[in-house]
Amino acid sequence: MKPYCFAKNGIIDSSAAHIHPMDISLIRGYGIFDFFRTSNYVPLFLSDYLDRFIRSAAKTHLNLQFSKPELAEIIKELIQKNNLENGGIRMLLTGGVSENHFSPSDGQLFIFCEDLLFPSQEKYEKGVKLLSVEHVRAIADIKTTNYAYPVWLSTDWKAKSAEDVIYHFNEMISESSRSNIFIIKEGKISTPNQHILHGITRMRVLELAPETEIRPISFEELLSADEIFITSTTKKILPITLVDDHKIGTGQVGSITKKLMADFVEMEKMHTS
Amino acid sequence: MKPYCFAKNGIIDSSAAHIHPMDISLIRGYGIFDFFRTSNYVPLFLSDYLDRFIRSAAKTHLNLQFSKPELAEIIKELIQKNNLENGGIRMLLTGGVSENHFSPSDGQLFIFCEDLLFPSQEKYEKGVKLLSVEHVRAIADIKTTNYAYPVWLSTDWKAKSAEDVIYHFNEMISESSRSNIFIIKEGKISTPNQHILHGITRMRVLELAPETEIRPISFEELLSADEIFITSTTKKILPITLVDDHKIGTGQVGSITKKLMADFVEMEKMHTS
């Protein structure tokens, strides 16, 4: 955590931020967040993240008392005060303290700056493993703080040397716990369209590869793919070479994935220079 | 909220309780709780609730630094200081502030006392409506704070004059958002056994009606029941007379439900006098 955060209408010491434990973001897990990063002091794709955060608030009936320009201004100030050259920024809006301990009320906005934890270089070069889990997220398209299940699962996936999970249900795949997924078969790129969060990195990949088919994808199809990668703010484009104990393609990072990884680096440079 | 709570190893003013918003109970919705009530100053079925809370902590890999007798002692003191003749007690254990903002760490224990919000007398006399929702809870058998989905749904069920939801999936029912469900057909009582939280009130009803069949129940069977009721700490035994727009039985509270409601009142008296 970086020294300064935004809380209660002003910038304060991060360690002094606090909230009452009866807020329903705590006792009912009802809150929204978003997370983006700075690259060379530039908040990457900020406008998209702010739009999504504002949309999440509206969809969860939470009262975000700050406009998009106001949020952007606070974020700019936080980046300066925290000297955040390359870091993460977390926006959090809580459900508030509620009379019946259930219904949303007036919550609080917090914005924290963090060190970034990228996967190791080795993972980008060799690819990583996903563990398949039968599950479908409720209201997956809203960026709620509801990650109790993957946190609980993480003990298991770590024990099995997996990086994360791939959710599938009724034979169809959706997403990883905090990433979107893409598959490549015979040169064609595809990504699922249901029960997913619409990731900002996913959106960028769709710009880099506009021919991508956005469609339902079965678990069987996933296993028979030539290449797989996942996308997220902190993972960027991360190759998958194993699903459970099943080797994907040759078991090496594929050429289309490599090209997209390089293109994404260029895209990021373009946005930050 | 009552004036005194337990936080950070001592009894303090409830309004002074606070937690850092980066605790994963907030940013990842990873925490556990339990909730019971006092009746005539007696914490009803306390031992069962404490056992479940301790079990939830173990299952979620959270470090509860208090033993069962220690928790009971704190609760006794809180009941005295808050003069809690008839009220609710909420125990909460958070996931802690975690270095990677995901994995559980050392969390905090809070215990709050609250006013109780029982359903109105009219609801007990006439029965209430449940809205059916296709959903199955992940790790339903652990009492996590993961209620983002039902909080989100509540706007809809309130608009439809329902008291709560009944979850069903693959044609089988499981539970309501914070209650267990029982059905009665031709004098036989049944309750589902899968994807449920093992409620303490459910356990008491099984003691009152040991002939109850604990088995999978289909949604179709639910609709064709003669009587339905739900059970929870704050609802006790609450009759259901409508599921969506489908009338259950005669549409009146049935005789077996009424008898169990009366038996439960007697059981509660026995435990508190």
XYZ file of C-alpha atoms in Angstrom:
546
model
C 0.000 0.000 0.000
C 1.331 3.417 -0.939
C 1.406 6.227 1.689
C -1.590 8.242 0.469
C -5.138 7.216 -0.280
C -8.454 8.880 -0.893
C -11.062 8.330 1.833
C -13.978 10.347 3.157
C -13.741 13.170 0.644
C -10.030 13.844 0.980
C -6.521 12.516 0.561
C -5.218 11.034 3.804
C -2.557 8.627 5.105
C -3.403 5.164 3.815
C -2.854 3.631 7.234
C -5.492 5.958 8.707
C -8.235 4.815 6.325
C -10.975 2.967 8.133
C -14.528 1.802 7.858
C -17.123 0.513 10.275
C -17.285 -3.311 10.216
C -21.098 -3.204 10.051
C -20.900 -1.727 6.542
C -22.652 -4.259 4.279
C -19.535 -4.437 2.106
C -18.220 -6.400 5.074
C -21.155 -8.198 6.671
C -22.815 -8.999 3.304
C -19.898 -8.731 0.877
C -21.796 -6.048 -1.020
C -19.467 -3.559 -2.653
C -17.894 -2.754 -6.005
C -14.358 -1.987 -7.032
C -12.137 -1.482 -10.013
C -8.427 -1.782 -10.500
C -6.086 -0.313 -13.084
C -2.415 0.494 -13.321
C -0.096 3.333 -14.131
C 2.583 2.909 -16.742
C 5.198 5.654 -16.744
C 2.863 7.693 -14.456
C -0.025 7.397 -16.950
C -3.205 5.690 -15.654
C -3.598 3.232 -18.488
C -7.015 3.180 -20.210
C -8.367 5.264 -17.318
C -11.515 6.387 -19.116
C -12.638 2.785 -19.688
C -12.037 1.819 -16.050
C -13.903 4.850 -14.744
C -16.820 4.131 -17.069
C -16.982 0.565 -15.793
C -16.778 1.655 -12.142
C -19.606 4.149 -12.658
C -21.620 1.429 -14.419
C -20.989 -1.054 -11.576
C -22.246 1.512 -9.054
C -25.423 2.116 -11.067
C -26.083 -1.606 -11.535
C -25.680 -2.317 -7.808
C -27.813 0.704 -6.809
C -24.878 2.287 -5.008
C -24.597 6.025 -4.808
C -21.242 7.143 -6.208
C -21.072 10.794 -5.214
C -18.247 11.684 -7.592
C -18.383 12.387 -11.312
C -15.974 10.935 -13.839
C -13.913 14.178 -14.065
C -13.802 14.406 -10.252
C -12.563 10.815 -9.981
C -9.930 11.488 -12.655
C -8.746 14.549 -10.740
C -8.419 12.644 -7.450
C -6.499 9.889 -9.230
C -4.132 12.382 -10.834
C -3.387 13.880 -7.416
C -2.842 10.433 -5.862
C -0.381 9.443 -8.599
C 1.620 12.611 -7.938
C 1.597 12.341 -4.139
C 2.496 8.644 -4.215
C 5.044 9.075 -7.033
C 3.290 6.145 -8.707
C 5.406 5.528 -11.809
C 4.273 1.919 -12.256
C 1.673 0.799 -9.789
C -1.890 -0.315 -9.208
C -4.858 1.851 -8.304
C -7.852 0.349 -6.530
C -11.189 2.147 -6.342
C -13.649 0.749 -3.836
C -17.247 1.741 -3.155
C -18.913 0.145 -0.149
C -22.574 -0.714 0.385
C -22.840 1.412 3.515
C -24.147 0.809 7.032
C -27.704 -0.342 6.590
C -30.548 -0.280 9.098
C -31.661 -3.825 8.306
C -28.053 -5.007 7.835
C -28.889 -6.063 4.284
C -30.183 -3.322 1.957
C -27.676 -0.958 0.326
C -27.296 2.443 1.931
C -24.912 5.380 1.440
C -21.486 3.828 1.166
C -17.974 5.198 1.111
C -15.479 5.654 -1.671
C -11.841 4.686 -1.155
C -8.968 4.875 -3.628
C -5.698 3.135 -2.781
C -2.389 2.953 -4.653
C -0.446 -0.285 -4.548
C 2.715 -1.960 -5.720
C 2.022 -4.177 -8.701
C 2.505 -7.918 -8.607
C 3.044 -9.123 -12.167
C 3.580 -12.807 -12.950
C 7.263 -13.740 -13.323
C 9.065 -13.533 -16.694
C 9.286 -17.327 -16.655
C 5.508 -17.621 -16.620
C 5.240 -15.447 -19.722
C 7.884 -17.532 -21.467
C 6.692 -21.020 -20.516
C 3.000 -20.471 -19.920
C 1.027 -21.476 -16.832
C -1.617 -23.955 -15.734
C -5.324 -23.432 -15.059
C -7.386 -25.700 -12.860
C -10.893 -26.401 -14.153
C -13.732 -25.780 -11.707
C -17.428 -26.347 -12.293
C -18.946 -23.004 -11.418
C -20.749 -20.061 -12.918
C -20.528 -16.629 -11.337
C -23.695 -14.779 -10.430
C -23.837 -11.237 -11.849
C -20.418 -11.831 -13.426
C -20.763 -8.694 -15.570
C -20.687 -6.381 -12.538
C -17.333 -5.812 -10.847
C -18.429 -6.615 -7.314
C -16.013 -7.525 -4.515
C -17.517 -11.015 -4.487
C -14.429 -13.253 -4.634
C -15.083 -15.456 -1.617
C -15.218 -18.599 -3.725
C -11.911 -18.138 -5.640
C -10.110 -17.043 -2.463
C -11.378 -20.244 -0.888
C -10.355 -22.270 -3.982
C -6.892 -20.712 -4.145
C -5.462 -23.064 -1.528
C -6.346 -25.923 -3.838
C -5.089 -24.424 -7.095
C -1.787 -23.404 -5.460
C -1.337 -26.950 -4.147
C -1.801 -28.157 -7.719
C 0.741 -25.649 -9.127
C -1.959 -23.815 -11.051
C -1.965 -20.049 -11.625
C -5.715 -19.771 -11.365
C -8.966 -21.527 -12.355
C -11.082 -21.792 -15.469
C -14.799 -21.837 -14.673
C -17.034 -24.084 -16.745
C -20.689 -24.985 -16.389
C -23.033 -27.126 -18.437
C -19.971 -27.920 -20.573
C -19.361 -24.256 -21.481
C -16.438 -22.167 -20.248
C -16.750 -18.577 -19.037
C -13.664 -17.033 -17.455
C -10.868 -17.383 -14.946
C -11.374 -15.985 -11.428
C -9.962 -12.545 -12.332
C -9.127 -12.853 -16.040
C -10.839 -13.388 -19.366
C -9.850 -16.243 -21.612
C -9.079 -16.561 -25.337
C -8.486 -19.718 -27.363
C -6.835 -20.158 -30.763
C -7.540 -23.054 -33.116
C -6.150 -23.290 -36.631
C -5.310 -19.590 -36.597
C -8.764 -18.482 -35.438
C -9.086 -16.574 -32.146
C -12.246 -16.943 -30.025
C -13.411 -15.737 -26.635
C -16.568 -16.513 -24.597
C -19.407 -14.030 -24.393
C -21.533 -15.271 -21.471
C -21.192 -15.105 -17.680
C -18.075 -12.977 -17.985
C -16.806 -9.661 -16.728
C -16.059 -7.444 -19.706
C -12.371 -6.908 -19.038
C -10.608 -3.779 -20.226
C -7.579 -5.832 -21.332
C -9.995 -8.177 -23.161
C -11.369 -5.108 -24.952
C -7.836 -4.058 -25.972
C -7.092 -7.547 -27.316
C -10.304 -7.378 -29.335
C -8.964 -4.137 -30.831
C -5.640 -5.802 -31.633
C -7.412 -8.832 -33.118
C -10.767 -7.578 -34.392
C -11.348 -10.834 -36.282
C -11.783 -12.632 -32.914
C -15.009 -14.603 -32.718
C -17.040 -13.705 -29.625
C -19.165 -16.777 -28.995
C -19.987 -19.668 -26.628
C -17.005 -22.028 -26.183
C -17.217 -25.529 -24.778
C -14.804 -27.054 -22.298
C -13.959 -29.699 -24.876
C -13.027 -27.018 -27.384
C -10.808 -25.397 -24.761
C -8.869 -28.629 -24.299
C -8.402 -29.096 -28.054
C -7.153 -25.513 -28.649
C -3.726 -24.894 -30.197
C -3.105 -21.924 -27.930
C -4.804 -20.349 -24.905
C -4.164 -17.109 -23.080
C -5.826 -15.137 -20.331
C -6.053 -11.364 -20.040
C -6.274 -9.024 -17.072
C -4.941 -5.712 -15.823
C -2.153 -7.290 -13.802
C -1.532 -10.320 -16.029
C -1.763 -8.437 -19.354
C -1.647 -11.386 -21.810
C -0.540 -14.556 -20.037
C -0.159 -17.839 -21.980
C -1.809 -21.031 -20.718
C -0.052 -24.273 -21.585
C -1.849 -26.657 -19.223
C -5.484 -27.117 -18.216
C -5.527 -29.543 -15.300
C -3.091 -32.205 -16.545
C -3.965 -31.703 -20.183
C -1.254 -30.157 -22.390
C -2.510 -27.383 -24.682
C -1.208 -27.588 -28.269
C 2.515 -28.345 -28.243
C 2.752 -27.354 -24.596
C 4.780 -24.289 -25.645
C 3.647 -20.680 -25.951
C 2.191 -20.346 -29.458
C 3.079 -17.845 -32.176
C -0.232 -15.965 -32.252
C -0.144 -15.489 -28.483
C 3.458 -14.226 -28.756
C 2.511 -11.755 -31.485
C -0.418 -10.398 -29.417
C 1.836 -10.068 -26.355
C 4.270 -7.980 -28.432
C 1.445 -5.932 -29.969
C 0.056 -5.225 -26.516
C 3.435 -3.905 -25.355
C 3.425 -1.539 -28.364
C -0.147 -0.464 -27.657
C 0.749 0.299 -24.040
C 3.757 2.368 -25.182
C 1.553 4.341 -27.544
C -0.798 5.215 -24.681
C 1.923 6.272 -22.263
C 4.478 8.210 -24.259
C -26.538 -1.419 16.892
C -26.215 -1.616 20.671
C -23.707 0.635 22.527
C -21.007 -1.950 23.227
C -19.217 -4.368 20.948
C -16.182 -6.592 21.056
C -13.305 -5.529 18.803
C -9.539 -5.874 18.949
C -9.424 -8.003 22.086
C -11.730 -5.872 24.217
C -15.177 -4.442 24.725
C -15.454 -0.942 23.258
C -18.049 1.557 22.057
C -19.732 0.076 18.969
C -19.388 3.352 17.097
C -15.597 3.251 17.589
C -15.186 -0.153 15.934
C -13.268 0.090 12.705
C -11.327 -1.907 10.203
C -8.959 -1.082 7.384
C -10.781 -1.136 4.013
C -7.963 -3.193 2.451
C -8.942 -6.167 4.638
C -9.893 -8.941 2.203
C -13.258 -9.269 3.947
C -13.909 -6.014 2.135
C -11.916 -6.054 -1.102
C -12.565 -9.776 -1.737
C -15.663 -10.434 0.344
C -13.765 -13.073 2.286
C -14.986 -13.366 5.850
C -17.235 -15.490 8.023
C -19.929 -14.635 10.495
C -22.656 -16.106 12.608
C -25.777 -14.670 14.104
C -27.937 -15.761 17.016
C -30.360 -14.139 19.381
C -31.037 -13.731 23.062
C -34.389 -14.627 24.488
C -34.967 -13.386 28.015
C -31.204 -12.623 28.229
C -30.302 -16.213 27.283
C -28.223 -16.627 24.089
C -30.413 -19.240 22.456
C -28.667 -22.451 21.309
C -25.335 -20.667 21.845
C -23.223 -23.812 21.841
C -24.450 -24.804 18.355
C -23.767 -21.335 16.934
C -20.276 -21.219 18.431
C -19.508 -24.684 17.067
C -20.589 -23.579 13.597
C -18.588 -20.338 13.786
C -15.460 -22.261 14.830
C -16.094 -24.729 11.990
C -16.546 -21.899 9.443
C -13.205 -20.404 10.514
C -11.437 -23.745 10.104
C -13.003 -24.412 6.706
C -12.014 -20.975 5.396
C -8.462 -21.215 6.831
C -9.067 -18.231 9.085
C -7.330 -18.002 12.403
C -9.888 -17.549 15.178
C -7.765 -16.685 18.180
C -10.464 -17.339 20.748
C -11.664 -20.640 22.184
C -15.297 -21.593 22.578
C -15.321 -20.819 26.345
C -13.593 -17.483 25.686
C -16.192 -16.540 23.077
C -19.002 -17.554 25.436
C -17.495 -15.384 28.177
C -17.234 -12.321 25.891
C -20.839 -12.842 24.767
C -22.071 -13.094 28.337
C -20.352 -9.808 29.161
C -21.793 -8.112 26.061
C -25.327 -9.234 26.940
C -24.931 -7.713 30.404
C -23.363 -4.440 29.278
C -25.922 -3.977 26.478
C -28.843 -5.150 28.631
C -29.749 -7.408 25.706
C -33.006 -9.014 26.842
C -34.169 -9.889 23.322
C -31.683 -9.041 20.622
C -29.349 -10.293 17.933
C -25.646 -11.053 18.310
C -23.392 -10.982 15.269
C -19.931 -12.543 15.309
C -17.673 -11.578 12.423
C -14.201 -12.810 11.538
C -12.422 -11.001 8.714
C -9.884 -12.358 6.236
C -7.237 -9.818 7.211
C -5.031 -7.412 5.292
C -3.159 -9.550 2.831
C 0.105 -8.790 1.038
C -1.204 -9.975 -2.347
C -4.672 -8.557 -1.651
C -6.140 -12.026 -2.103
C -4.848 -14.735 0.251
C -6.238 -14.933 3.783
C -4.115 -13.435 6.517
C -4.655 -12.718 10.231
C -8.090 -11.216 10.459
C -10.055 -9.549 13.211
C -12.913 -10.708 15.357
C -15.873 -8.426 16.014
C -19.018 -9.129 18.008
C -21.948 -6.728 17.751
C -25.321 -6.681 19.492
C -28.338 -5.543 17.522
C -32.045 -4.951 17.736
C -33.963 -7.819 16.215
C -36.151 -7.421 13.175
C -38.747 -10.205 13.201
C -41.309 -10.538 10.435
C -44.697 -8.996 11.352
C -47.415 -11.008 13.104
C -49.463 -10.785 9.908
C -46.781 -12.647 7.974
C -46.865 -15.512 10.474
C -50.654 -15.659 10.256
C -51.089 -15.372 6.491
C -47.783 -16.702 5.178
C -45.460 -15.001 2.720
C -44.257 -15.319 -0.852
C -40.930 -16.618 -2.191
C -39.542 -15.681 -5.585
C -37.862 -18.563 -7.429
C -34.360 -17.873 -8.718
C -32.148 -20.225 -10.696
C -28.956 -20.294 -8.677
C -26.814 -22.551 -6.580
C -24.562 -21.134 -3.879
C -20.880 -21.978 -3.892
C -19.631 -23.363 -0.550
C -23.172 -23.000 0.793
C -22.293 -25.091 3.857
C -19.850 -22.475 5.194
C -21.316 -19.344 6.771
C -19.336 -16.805 4.753
C -20.340 -13.165 4.379
C -20.960 -13.824 0.681
C -24.451 -12.361 0.154
C -23.726 -10.031 -2.766
C -26.130 -11.865 -5.039
C -29.196 -11.875 -2.746
C -28.589 -8.251 -1.733
C -28.563 -7.455 -5.439
C -31.705 -9.569 -6.004
C -33.567 -8.011 -3.083
C -34.647 -4.975 -5.110
C -36.448 -7.354 -7.434
C -38.081 -9.566 -4.824
C -39.297 -6.536 -2.859
C -40.813 -5.099 -6.050
C -42.658 -8.388 -6.447
C -43.920 -8.389 -2.833
C -41.855 -11.453 -1.976
C -40.225 -12.031 1.415
C -37.171 -13.692 -0.072
C -36.073 -16.137 -2.781
C -36.008 -19.890 -3.212
C -32.903 -21.055 -5.081
C -33.272 -23.919 -7.534
C -30.844 -25.412 -9.994
C -31.090 -28.331 -12.390
C -34.705 -28.617 -11.234
C -33.731 -29.183 -7.585
C -34.325 -26.698 -4.773
C -31.759 -25.867 -2.089
C -32.577 -22.998 0.235
C -33.726 -19.412 0.575
C -31.082 -16.654 0.737
C -30.822 -16.796 4.544
C -33.241 -19.576 5.511
C -33.710 -23.308 5.095
C -36.870 -24.684 3.585
C -39.259 -27.512 4.528
C -42.164 -28.906 2.532
C -45.117 -30.992 3.675
C -47.084 -33.326 1.421
C -49.794 -35.681 2.655
C -48.553 -35.273 6.207
C -44.915 -36.050 5.385
C -42.271 -33.403 6.115
C -39.167 -33.143 3.903
C -36.176 -30.815 3.633
C -33.327 -30.626 1.081
C -29.885 -31.925 1.933
C -27.630 -30.439 -0.763
C -26.103 -26.990 -1.362
C -27.502 -25.744 1.930
C -26.239 -24.085 5.058
C -26.999 -26.328 8.003
C -29.179 -23.917 9.934
C -29.462 -24.121 13.704
C -33.228 -23.511 13.525
C -33.414 -26.246 10.859
C -31.655 -28.553 13.332
C -34.212 -27.683 16.035
C -37.111 -28.404 13.678
C -35.540 -31.775 12.875
C -35.566 -32.452 16.634
C -39.234 -31.456 16.849
C -40.092 -33.556 13.768
C -37.518 -36.377 13.693
C -39.568 -38.212 11.053
C -38.625 -35.488 8.501
C -37.121 -36.913 5.337
C -33.794 -35.271 4.496
C -33.471 -35.726 0.737
C -33.264 -34.032 -2.675
C -36.459 -32.117 -3.506
C -37.434 -30.931 -6.973
C -38.886 -27.538 -7.800
C -41.992 -29.302 -9.116
C -42.445 -31.060 -5.793
C -42.134 -27.715 -4.027
C -44.995 -26.285 -6.073
C -47.218 -29.278 -5.392
C -46.628 -29.244 -1.597
C -49.555 -28.879 0.796
C -47.528 -26.671 3.125
C -44.143 -24.934 3.030
C -42.205 -23.099 5.684
C -38.746 -21.595 6.011
C -36.556 -21.526 9.106
C -33.908 -19.118 10.331
C -32.695 -17.434 13.493
C -34.670 -14.259 12.870
C -37.639 -15.809 11.055
C -37.999 -18.839 13.359
C -40.640 -20.849 11.436
C -42.266 -18.705 8.769
C -45.056 -20.126 6.560
C -44.846 -19.789 2.773
C -48.152 -19.597 0.946
C -46.976 -18.407 -2.476
C -44.051 -19.344 -4.713
C -43.944 -16.789 -7.517
C -47.631 -16.591 -8.448
C -48.338 -20.199 -7.548
C -50.565 -20.774 -4.501
C -49.267 -23.446 -2.111
C -51.932 -25.889 -0.893
C -55.057 -23.987 0.107
C -53.136 -20.723 0.220
C -53.559 -20.686 4.011
C -51.060 -21.597 6.716
C -51.359 -25.358 7.182
C -51.968 -27.305 10.376
C -48.592 -29.070 10.567
C -46.752 -25.765 10.134
C -48.924 -24.235 12.875
C -48.189 -27.114 15.234
C -44.423 -26.828 14.633
C -44.582 -23.062 15.192
C -46.260 -23.672 18.552
C -43.824 -26.464 19.445
C -40.904 -24.183 18.638
C -42.247 -21.509 21.004
C -42.394 -24.157 23.746
C -38.890 -25.359 22.950
C -37.571 -21.793 23.145
C -39.281 -21.315 26.531
C -37.699 -24.504 27.821
C -34.246 -23.237 26.884
C -34.676 -19.810 28.416
C -36.511 -20.277 31.700
